[in-house]
PDB file of C-alpha atoms in Angstrom:
ATOM      1  CA  MET A   1     -76.022  90.495 -81.675  1.00  0.00           C
ATOM      2  CA  LYS A   2     -78.318  91.466 -78.745  1.00  0.00           C
ATOM      3  CA  LYS A   3     -80.071  88.699 -76.924  1.00  0.00           C
ATOM      4  CA  SER A   4     -83.848  89.227 -76.688  1.00  0.00           C
ATOM      5  CA  HIS A   5     -84.926  90.015 -73.485  1.00  0.00           C
ATOM      6  CA  PRO A   6     -86.895  87.148 -71.659  1.00  0.00           C
ATOM      7  CA  VAL A   7     -89.865  89.641 -70.631  1.00  0.00           C
ATOM      8  CA  ARG A   8     -90.184  90.725 -74.142  1.00  0.00           C
ATOM      9  CA  ARG A   9     -90.559  87.192 -75.516  1.00  0.00           C
ATOM     10  CA  ALA A  10     -93.136  86.447 -72.994  1.00  0.00           C
ATOM     11  CA  VAL A  11     -95.114  89.671 -73.820  1.00  0.00           C
ATOM     12  CA  LEU A  12     -94.990  88.782 -77.660  1.00  0.00           C
ATOM     13  CA  ALA A  13     -96.178  85.244 -77.028  1.00  0.00           C
ATOM     14  CA  GLY A  14     -98.996  86.416 -74.956  1.00  0.00           C
ATOM     15  CA  ALA A  15     -99.985  88.829 -77.474  1.00  0.00           C
ATOM     16  CA  ALA A  16     -99.974  86.162 -80.204  1.00  0.00           C
ATOM     17  CA  THR A  17    -101.941  83.880 -77.971  1.00  0.00           C
ATOM     18  CA  VAL A  18    -104.657  86.615 -77.342  1.00  0.00           C
ATOM     19  CA  SER A  19    -104.824  87.393 -81.115  1.00  0.00           C
ATOM     20  CA  GLY A  20    -105.499  83.829 -81.771  1.00  0.00           C
ATOM     21  CA  ILE A  21    -108.332  83.601 -79.330  1.00  0.00           C
ATOM     22  CA  VAL A  22    -109.869  86.777 -80.600  1.00  0.00           C
ATOM     23  CA  LEU A  23    -109.803  85.555 -84.054  1.00  0.00           C
ATOM     24  CA  LEU A  24    -111.444  81.975 -83.064  1.00  0.00           C
ATOM     25  CA  LEU A  25    -114.211  83.902 -81.322  1.00  0.00           C
ATOM     26  CA  SER A  26    -114.919  86.306 -84.092  1.00  0.00           C
ATOM     27  CA  LEU A  27    -115.195  83.341 -86.369  1.00  0.00           C
ATOM     28  CA  LYS A  28    -117.618  80.950 -84.358  1.00  0.00           C
ATOM     29  CA  PRO A  29    -120.771  83.132 -84.400  1.00  0.00           C
ATOM     30  CA  ALA A  30    -120.551  83.242 -88.198  1.00  0.00           C
ATOM     31  CA  SER A  31    -121.343  79.378 -88.308  1.00  0.00           C
ATOM     32  CA  ASP A  32    -124.092  79.170 -85.513  1.00  0.00           C
ATOM     33  CA  PRO A  33    -126.656  81.335 -87.321  1.00  0.00           C
ATOM     34  CA  GLY A  34    -126.366  79.208 -90.337  1.00  0.00           C
ATOM     35  CA  ALA A  35    -126.970  76.162 -88.276  1.00  0.00           C
ATOM     36  CA  ALA A  36    -129.805  77.657 -86.393  1.00  0.00           C
ATOM     37  CA  SER A  37    -131.281  78.953 -89.739  1.00  0.00           C
ATOM     38  CA  ALA A  38    -131.160  75.492 -91.228  1.00  0.00           C
ATOM     39  CA  ALA A  39    -132.910  73.987 -88.241  1.00  0.00           C
ATOM     40  CA  GLY A  40    -135.443  76.720 -88.382  1.00  0.00           C
ATOM     41  CA  GLY A  41    -136.075  76.268 -92.145  1.00  0.00           C
ATOM     42  CA  ALA A  42    -136.743  72.330 -91.706  1.00  0.00           C
ATOM     43  CA  ALA A  43    -139.609  72.707 -89.121  1.00  0.00           C
ATOM     44  CA  PRO A  44    -142.263  74.761 -91.156  1.00  0.00           C
ATOM     45  CA  PRO A  45    -142.562  72.367 -94.091  1.00  0.00           C
ATOM     46  CA  ALA A  46    -143.072  69.365 -91.634  1.00  0.00           C
ATOM     47  CA  ALA A  47    -145.837  71.395 -90.063  1.00  0.00           C
ATOM     48  CA  ALA A  48    -147.297  72.280 -93.404  1.00  0.00           C
ATOM     49  CA  GLU A  49    -147.458  68.643 -94.758  1.00  0.00           C
ATOM     50  CA  ALA A  50    -149.480  67.326 -91.589  1.00  0.00           C
ATOM     51  CA  PRO A  51    -152.777  68.648 -92.387  1.00  0.00           C
ATOM     52  CA  GLN A  52    -152.495  67.054 -95.779  1.00  0.00           C
ATOM     53  CA  GLY A  53    -151.912  63.549 -94.369  1.00  0.00           C
ATOM     54  CA  GLY A  54    -155.626  62.966 -93.502  1.00  0.00           C
ATOM     55  CA  ARG A  55    -157.156  64.138 -96.707  1.00  0.00           C
ATOM     56  CA  GLY A  56    -158.895  60.827 -97.497  1.00  0.00           C
ATOM     57  CA  ALA A  57    -159.978  60.444 -93.867  1.00  0.00           C
ATOM     58  CA  GLY A  58    -162.566  63.260 -93.708  1.00  0.00           C
ATOM     59  CA  THR A  59    -166.266  62.954 -92.995  1.00  0.00           C
ATOM     60  CA  GLY A  60    -169.232  63.717 -95.266  1.00  0.00           C
ATOM     61  CA  THR A  61    -172.651  62.834 -96.308  1.00  0.00           C
ATOM     62  CA  VAL A  62    -174.150  61.453 -99.487  1.00  0.00           C
ATOM     63  CA  THR A  63    -177.877  60.820-100.244  1.00  0.00           C
ATOM     64  CA  GLY A  64    -179.030  57.967-102.449  1.00  0.00           C
ATOM     65  CA  ALA A  65    -181.736  58.438-105.040  1.00  0.00           C
ATOM     66  CA  ALA A  66    -185.372  57.890-103.842  1.00  0.00           C
ATOM     67  CA  ALA A  67    -186.801  54.443-104.420  1.00  0.00           C
ATOM     68  CA  ASP A  68    -190.414  54.154-105.237  1.00  0.00           C
ATOM     69  CA  THR A  69    -192.178  51.251-103.442  1.00  0.00           C
ATOM     70  CA  GLN A  70    -195.868  50.286-103.256  1.00  0.00           C
ATOM     71  CA  TYR A  71    -196.255  52.038 -99.894  1.00  0.00           C
ATOM     72  CA  GLY A  72    -194.249  55.143-100.744  1.00  0.00           C
ATOM     73  CA  PRO A  73    -190.771  56.251-101.488  1.00  0.00           C
ATOM     74  CA  VAL A  74    -187.562  55.301 -99.533  1.00  0.00           C
ATOM     75  CA  GLN A  75    -184.562  57.420 -99.559  1.00  0.00           C
ATOM     76  CA  VAL A  76    -181.291  56.766 -97.597  1.00  0.00           C
ATOM     77  CA  ARG A  77    -178.561  59.317 -96.569  1.00  0.00           C
ATOM     78  CA  LEU A  78    -175.239  58.009 -95.356  1.00  0.00           C
ATOM     79  CA  THR A  79    -172.339  59.418 -93.335  1.00  0.00           C
ATOM     80  CA  VAL A  80    -169.056  58.226 -94.620  1.00  0.00           C
ATOM     81  CA  SER A  81    -165.846  58.740 -93.001  1.00  0.00           C
ATOM     82  CA  GLY A  82    -162.425  57.148 -93.860  1.00  0.00           C
ATOM     83  CA  GLY A  83    -164.074  55.329 -96.687  1.00  0.00           C
ATOM     84  CA  LYS A  84    -166.460  53.428 -94.333  1.00  0.00           C
ATOM     85  CA  VAL A  85    -170.147  54.051 -93.419  1.00  0.00           C
ATOM     86  CA  THR A  86    -170.290  55.406 -90.080  1.00  0.00           C
ATOM     87  CA  ALA A  87    -174.225  56.310 -89.874  1.00  0.00           C
ATOM     88  CA  ALA A  88    -177.266  55.759 -91.966  1.00  0.00           C
ATOM     89  CA  GLU A  89    -180.617  57.295 -91.873  1.00  0.00           C
ATOM     90  CA  ALA A  90    -183.808  57.152 -93.901  1.00  0.00           C
ATOM     91  CA  VAL A  91    -184.745  60.647 -94.982  1.00  0.00           C
ATOM     92  CA  GLN A  92    -187.943  59.246 -96.723  1.00  0.00           C
ATOM     93  CA  ALA A  93    -189.959  56.109 -95.643  1.00  0.00           C
ATOM     94  CA  PRO A  94    -193.410  54.843 -96.122  1.00  0.00           C
ATOM     95  CA  LYS A  95    -196.010  56.557 -93.750  1.00  0.00           C
ATOM     96  CA  GLY A  96    -199.761  56.553 -93.019  1.00  0.00           C
ATOM     97  CA  GLY A  97    -201.753  53.844 -91.613  1.00  0.00           C
ATOM     98  CA  GLN A  98    -200.048  50.571 -90.798  1.00  0.00           C
ATOM     99  CA  SER A  99    -197.004  51.860 -92.665  1.00  0.00           C
ATOM    100  CA  ASP A 100    -196.097  54.130 -89.703  1.00  0.00           C
ATOM    101  CA  GLN A 101    -195.496  51.187 -87.504  1.00  0.00           C
ATOM    102  CA  VAL A 102    -193.805  49.116 -90.045  1.00  0.00           C
ATOM    103  CA  THR A 103    -191.461  51.954 -90.824  1.00  0.00           C
ATOM    104  CA  ALA A 104    -190.801  52.663 -87.043  1.00  0.00           C
ATOM    105  CA  ASP A 105    -189.771  48.845 -86.592  1.00  0.00           C
ATOM    106  CA  ALA A 106    -188.062  48.356 -89.797  1.00  0.00           C
ATOM    107  CA  VAL A 107    -185.905  51.545 -90.522  1.00  0.00           C
ATOM    108  CA  PRO A 108    -183.829  51.369 -87.436  1.00  0.00           C
ATOM    109  CA  LYS A 109    -182.823  47.712 -88.094  1.00  0.00           C
ATOM    110  CA  LEU A 110    -181.996  48.619 -91.726  1.00  0.00           C
ATOM    111  CA  ASN A 111    -179.946  51.576 -90.621  1.00  0.00           C
ATOM    112  CA  GLN A 112    -177.948  49.453 -88.300  1.00  0.00           C
ATOM    113  CA  ALA A 113    -177.448  46.695 -90.899  1.00  0.00           C
ATOM    114  CA  ALA A 114    -176.260  49.295 -93.536  1.00  0.00           C
ATOM    115  CA  VAL A 115    -173.462  50.413 -91.048  1.00  0.00           C
ATOM    116  CA  THR A 116    -172.546  46.875 -89.930  1.00  0.00           C
ATOM    117  CA  ALA A 117    -172.379  45.562 -93.554  1.00  0.00           C
ATOM    118  CA  GLY A 118    -170.925  48.708 -95.250  1.00  0.00           C
ATOM    119  CA  THR A 119    -172.552  47.425 -98.508  1.00  0.00           C
ATOM    120  CA  ALA A 120    -176.316  47.189 -99.831  1.00  0.00           C
ATOM    121  CA  ASP A 121    -176.045  43.390 -99.262  1.00  0.00           C
ATOM    122  CA  ILE A 122    -178.297  43.349 -96.180  1.00  0.00           C
ATOM    123  CA  ASP A 123    -181.221  41.162 -95.234  1.00  0.00           C
ATOM    124  CA  ALA A 124    -184.749  42.405 -95.405  1.00  0.00           C
ATOM    125  CA  VAL A 125    -186.765  42.997 -92.433  1.00  0.00           C
ATOM    126  CA  SER A 126    -189.475  40.557 -91.743  1.00  0.00           C
ATOM    127  CA  GLY A 127    -192.891  42.211 -92.353  1.00  0.00           C
ATOM    128  CA  ALA A 128    -191.291  45.008 -94.256  1.00  0.00           C
ATOM    129  CA  THR A 129    -190.350  43.579 -97.515  1.00  0.00           C
ATOM    130  CA  TYR A 130    -191.254  46.604 -99.764  1.00  0.00           C
ATOM    131  CA  THR A 131    -189.574  49.071 -97.407  1.00  0.00           C
ATOM    132  CA  SER A 132    -186.381  46.938 -97.194  1.00  0.00           C
ATOM    133  CA  ALA A 133    -186.245  46.456-101.062  1.00  0.00           C
ATOM    134  CA  GLY A 134    -186.575  50.300-101.467  1.00  0.00           C
ATOM    135  CA  TYR A 135    -184.082  50.965 -98.655  1.00  0.00           C
ATOM    136  CA  LYS A 136    -181.589  48.577-100.356  1.00  0.00           C
ATOM    137  CA  GLN A 137    -181.909  50.214-103.659  1.00  0.00           C
ATOM    138  CA  SER A 138    -181.572  53.768-102.386  1.00  0.00           C
ATOM    139  CA  LEU A 139    -178.595  52.595-100.214  1.00  0.00           C
ATOM    140  CA  GLN A 140    -176.866  51.187-103.275  1.00  0.00           C
ATOM    141  CA  SER A 141    -177.313  54.502-105.083  1.00  0.00           C
ATOM    142  CA  ALA A 142    -175.645  56.371-102.171  1.00  0.00           C
ATOM    143  CA  LEU A 143    -172.787  54.061-102.131  1.00  0.00           C
ATOM    144  CA  ASP A 144    -172.181  54.445-105.619  1.00  0.00           C
ATOM    145  CA  LYS A 145    -172.063  58.095-105.462  1.00  0.00           C
ATOM    146  CA  ALA A 146    -169.773  57.948-102.548  1.00  0.00           C
ATOM    147  CA  ALA A 147    -167.380  55.621-104.463  1.00  0.00           C
ATOM    148  CA  SER A 148    -167.604  57.807-107.559  1.00  0.00           C
ATOM    149  CA  ALA A 149    -166.677  60.824-105.398  1.00  0.00           C
ATOM    150  CA  GLY A 150    -163.715  59.183-104.035  1.00  0.00           C
ATOM    151  CA  SER A 151    -164.490  60.339-100.527  1.00  0.00           C
ATOM    152  CA  ALA A 152    -167.549  62.223 -99.231  1.00  0.00           C
ATOM    153  CA  ASP A 153    -165.743  64.901 -97.568  1.00  0.00           C
ATOM    154  CA  GLU A 154    -163.925  66.053-100.946  1.00  0.00           C
ATOM    155  CA  THR A 155    -167.285  66.366-102.565  1.00  0.00           C
ATOM    156  CA  GLY A 156    -168.837  69.813-102.609  1.00  0.00           C
ATOM    157  CA  ALA A 157    -171.145  71.559-105.166  1.00  0.00           C
ATOM    158  CA  GLY A 158    -167.996  72.095-107.463  1.00  0.00           C
ATOM    159  CA  GLY A 159    -166.956  68.446-107.214  1.00  0.00           C
ATOM    160  CA  ALA A 160    -170.511  67.386-108.109  1.00  0.00           C
ATOM    161  CA  ALA A 161    -170.648  69.674-111.045  1.00  0.00           C
ATOM    162  CA  GLU A 162    -167.370  68.403-112.290  1.00  0.00           C
ATOM    163  CA  ALA A 163    -168.502  64.839-111.994  1.00  0.00           C
ATOM    164  CA  GLU A 164    -171.572  65.434-114.124  1.00  0.00           C
ATOM    165  CA  ALA A 165    -169.598  67.426-116.591  1.00  0.00           C
ATOM    166  CA  GLY A 166    -167.107  64.662-116.969  1.00  0.00           C
ATOM    167  CA  GLY A 167    -169.124  63.072-119.839  1.00  0.00           C
ATOM    168  CA  ALA A 168    -169.982  59.529-120.558  1.00  0.00           C
ATOM    169  CA  GLY A 169    -167.453  56.964-119.546  1.00  0.00           C
ATOM    170  CA  GLN A 170    -165.757  59.365-116.833  1.00  0.00           C
ATOM    171  CA  GLY A 171    -168.031  61.104-114.451  1.00  0.00           C
ATOM    172  CA  THR A 172    -171.437  60.079-113.212  1.00  0.00           C
ATOM    173  CA  GLN A 173    -174.702  60.603-114.993  1.00  0.00           C
ATOM    174  CA  VAL A 174    -178.266  60.172-113.888  1.00  0.00           C
ATOM    175  CA  LEU A 175    -180.308  59.502-116.869  1.00  0.00           C
ATOM    176  CA  THR A 176    -184.074  59.124-117.236  1.00  0.00           C
ATOM    177  CA  GLY A 177    -185.727  57.290-119.910  1.00  0.00           C
ATOM    178  CA  ASP A 178    -188.806  58.033-121.769  1.00  0.00           C
ATOM    179  CA  VAL A 179    -192.205  56.997-120.419  1.00  0.00           C
ATOM    180  CA  THR A 180    -193.298  53.676-122.194  1.00  0.00           C
ATOM    181  CA  GLN A 181    -197.018  52.932-122.371  1.00  0.00           C
ATOM    182  CA  THR A 182    -198.170  49.449-121.709  1.00  0.00           C
ATOM    183  CA  GLN A 183    -201.468  47.551-121.651  1.00  0.00           C
ATOM    184  CA  TYR A 184    -201.355  48.029-117.860  1.00  0.00           C
ATOM    185  CA  GLY A 185    -199.880  51.327-117.304  1.00  0.00           C
ATOM    186  CA  PRO A 186    -196.737  53.605-117.883  1.00  0.00           C
ATOM    187  CA  VAL A 187    -193.279  52.381-117.111  1.00  0.00           C
ATOM    188  CA  GLN A 188    -190.335  54.730-116.815  1.00  0.00           C
ATOM    189  CA  VAL A 189    -186.679  53.923-115.823  1.00  0.00           C
ATOM    190  CA  ARG A 190    -183.797  55.963-114.495  1.00  0.00           C
ATOM    191  CA  VAL A 191    -180.386  54.740-114.424  1.00  0.00           C
ATOM    192  CA  THR A 192    -177.017  55.905-112.649  1.00  0.00           C
ATOM    193  CA  VAL A 193    -174.033  55.615-115.089  1.00  0.00           C
ATOM    194  CA  SER A 194    -170.414  55.804-113.622  1.00  0.00           C
ATOM    195  CA  GLY A 195    -167.314  55.123-115.624  1.00  0.00           C
ATOM    196  CA  GLY A 196    -169.295  53.991-118.473  1.00  0.00           C
ATOM    197  CA  LYS A 197    -171.363  51.335-116.286  1.00  0.00           C
ATOM    198  CA  ILE A 198    -174.806  51.095-114.978  1.00  0.00           C
ATOM    199  CA  THR A 199    -174.272  51.278-111.285  1.00  0.00           C
ATOM    200  CA  ASN A 200    -177.972  51.763-110.158  1.00  0.00           C
ATOM    201  CA  ALA A 201    -181.382  51.336-112.007  1.00  0.00           C
ATOM    202  CA  GLU A 202    -184.789  52.369-110.399  1.00  0.00           C
ATOM    203  CA  THR A 203    -188.323  52.415-111.844  1.00  0.00           C
ATOM    204  CA  LEU A 204    -190.012  55.675-111.570  1.00  0.00           C
ATOM    205  CA  GLN A 205    -193.348  54.560-113.035  1.00  0.00           C
ATOM    206  CA  ALA A 206    -194.683  51.097-113.103  1.00  0.00           C
ATOM    207  CA  PRO A 207    -198.239  49.527-113.641  1.00  0.00           C
ATOM    208  CA  LYS A 208    -200.262  49.814-110.333  1.00  0.00           C
ATOM    209  CA  GLY A 209    -203.744  48.882-108.986  1.00  0.00           C
ATOM    210  CA  GLY A 210    -205.408  45.609-108.607  1.00  0.00           C
ATOM    211  CA  ARG A 211    -203.281  42.634-109.621  1.00  0.00           C
ATOM    212  CA  SER A 212    -200.639  44.883-111.000  1.00  0.00           C
ATOM    213  CA  ASP A 213    -199.431  46.018-107.524  1.00  0.00           C
ATOM    214  CA  GLN A 214    -198.204  42.406-106.868  1.00  0.00           C
ATOM    215  CA  VAL A 215    -196.762  41.887-110.448  1.00  0.00           C
ATOM    216  CA  THR A 216    -194.832  45.124-110.188  1.00  0.00           C
ATOM    217  CA  ALA A 217    -193.651  44.620-106.767  1.00  0.00           C
ATOM    218  CA  ASP A 218    -192.332  41.018-107.909  1.00  0.00           C
ATOM    219  CA  ALA A 219    -190.835  42.107-111.375  1.00  0.00           C
ATOM    220  CA  VAL A 220    -189.354  45.663-110.754  1.00  0.00           C
ATOM    221  CA  PRO A 221    -186.630  44.500-108.332  1.00  0.00           C
ATOM    222  CA  GLN A 222    -185.642  41.799-110.652  1.00  0.00           C
ATOM    223  CA  LEU A 223    -185.639  43.904-113.829  1.00  0.00           C
ATOM    224  CA  ASN A 224    -183.508  46.682-111.826  1.00  0.00           C
ATOM    225  CA  GLN A 225    -180.965  44.244-110.796  1.00  0.00           C
ATOM    226  CA  ALA A 226    -180.868  42.716-114.432  1.00  0.00           C
ATOM    227  CA  ALA A 227    -180.104  46.131-115.811  1.00  0.00           C
ATOM    228  CA  VAL A 228    -177.301  46.708-113.616  1.00  0.00           C
ATOM    229  CA  THR A 229    -175.919  43.257-114.130  1.00  0.00           C
ATOM    230  CA  ALA A 230    -176.128  43.205-117.865  1.00  0.00           C
ATOM    231  CA  GLY A 231    -175.223  46.876-118.395  1.00  0.00           C
ATOM    232  CA  THR A 232    -177.573  47.002-121.410  1.00  0.00           C
ATOM    233  CA  ALA A 233    -181.325  46.751-122.075  1.00  0.00           C
ATOM    234  CA  ASP A 234    -180.948  43.312-123.474  1.00  0.00           C
ATOM    235  CA  ILE A 235    -182.362  41.486-120.368  1.00  0.00           C
ATOM    236  CA  ASP A 236    -184.767  38.743-120.174  1.00  0.00           C
ATOM    237  CA  ALA A 237    -188.340  39.447-119.264  1.00  0.00           C
ATOM    238  CA  VAL A 238    -189.665  38.495-115.834  1.00  0.00           C
ATOM    239  CA  SER A 239    -192.025  35.653-115.925  1.00  0.00           C
ATOM    240  CA  GLY A 240    -195.617  36.720-115.489  1.00  0.00           C
ATOM    241  CA  ALA A 241    -194.742  40.364-116.185  1.00  0.00           C
ATOM    242  CA  THR A 242    -194.513  40.371-120.050  1.00  0.00           C
ATOM    243  CA  TYR A 243    -195.899  43.737-120.468  1.00  0.00           C
ATOM    244  CA  THR A 244    -194.053  45.435-117.686  1.00  0.00           C
ATOM    245  CA  SER A 245    -190.796  43.919-118.924  1.00  0.00           C
ATOM    246  CA  ALA A 246    -191.282  45.083-122.363  1.00  0.00           C
ATOM    247  CA  GLY A 247    -191.977  48.718-121.112  1.00  0.00           C
ATOM    248  CA  TYR A 248    -189.079  48.592-118.937  1.00  0.00           C
ATOM    249  CA  LYS A 249    -186.618  47.376-121.539  1.00  0.00           C
ATOM    250  CA  GLN A 250    -187.846  50.211-123.896  1.00  0.00           C
ATOM    251  CA  SER A 251    -187.491  52.950-121.334  1.00  0.00           C
ATOM    252  CA  LEU A 252    -184.202  51.582-120.174  1.00  0.00           C
ATOM    253  CA  GLN A 253    -182.808  51.612-123.892  1.00  0.00           C
ATOM    254  CA  SER A 254    -183.967  55.221-124.154  1.00  0.00           C
ATOM    255  CA  ALA A 255    -182.079  56.234-120.993  1.00  0.00           C
ATOM    256  CA  LEU A 256    -179.003  54.438-122.245  1.00  0.00           C
ATOM    257  CA  ASP A 257    -179.348  56.075-125.678  1.00  0.00           C
ATOM    258  CA  LYS A 258    -179.109  59.463-123.693  1.00  0.00           C
ATOM    259  CA  ALA A 259    -175.862  58.296-122.148  1.00  0.00           C
ATOM    260  CA  GLY A 260    -174.377  57.398-125.451  1.00  0.00           C
ATOM    261  CA  GLY A 261    -175.339  60.884-126.644  1.00  0.00           C
TER     262      GLY A 261
END
């Protein structure tokens, strides 16, 4: 048997080594694109999720119902951001004569108090009792709307329409009762119903003129609060305002009947 030549063995060994290296190099690129693809595929979803993270932290405005006072209507508009009141302004306030000065003094204080408190539980401004009462009433209405919507930035025309169409017990309804005639004048009530509960009540018409102005100013805020607290028309009459109370309850019941319908 012939012995293998040393040079031939060296050549064969070298060829085998080169073949192995070539094979390894040909396999390596096949795995790298896969890793790059996996890394590239993970990044887009993370970027897509980022904008959705702040959905409840947007900014929007909500306007409360106008509250009638002895000296004129008061209406409040709020800016809500991240579930907190960041700004408040009175889009309507009593004006003319002495009311101009009272409004100029009281409204900035009421606006600041609304932002600081974040609720309608704010103190009346001295010398502006009626304006303060109307402000608080409209402020509560705005807060109720903001709470019902979830967040102001998510409420557009379509969202509001859906809330109204939600029906009794789900969406928010603003219902106006029939006008009730009393010995001293008409009484008419409007209520906001959300989730099947009265969240706000306001008097659109009430006796006025002479002594009726004082009686109405004293009785109406109490009746409005009683309606919200009771959630029904079964509320007590205000002492000294028997006729106004009776008319209020009748108009309130009419509004609630519409909610039931």
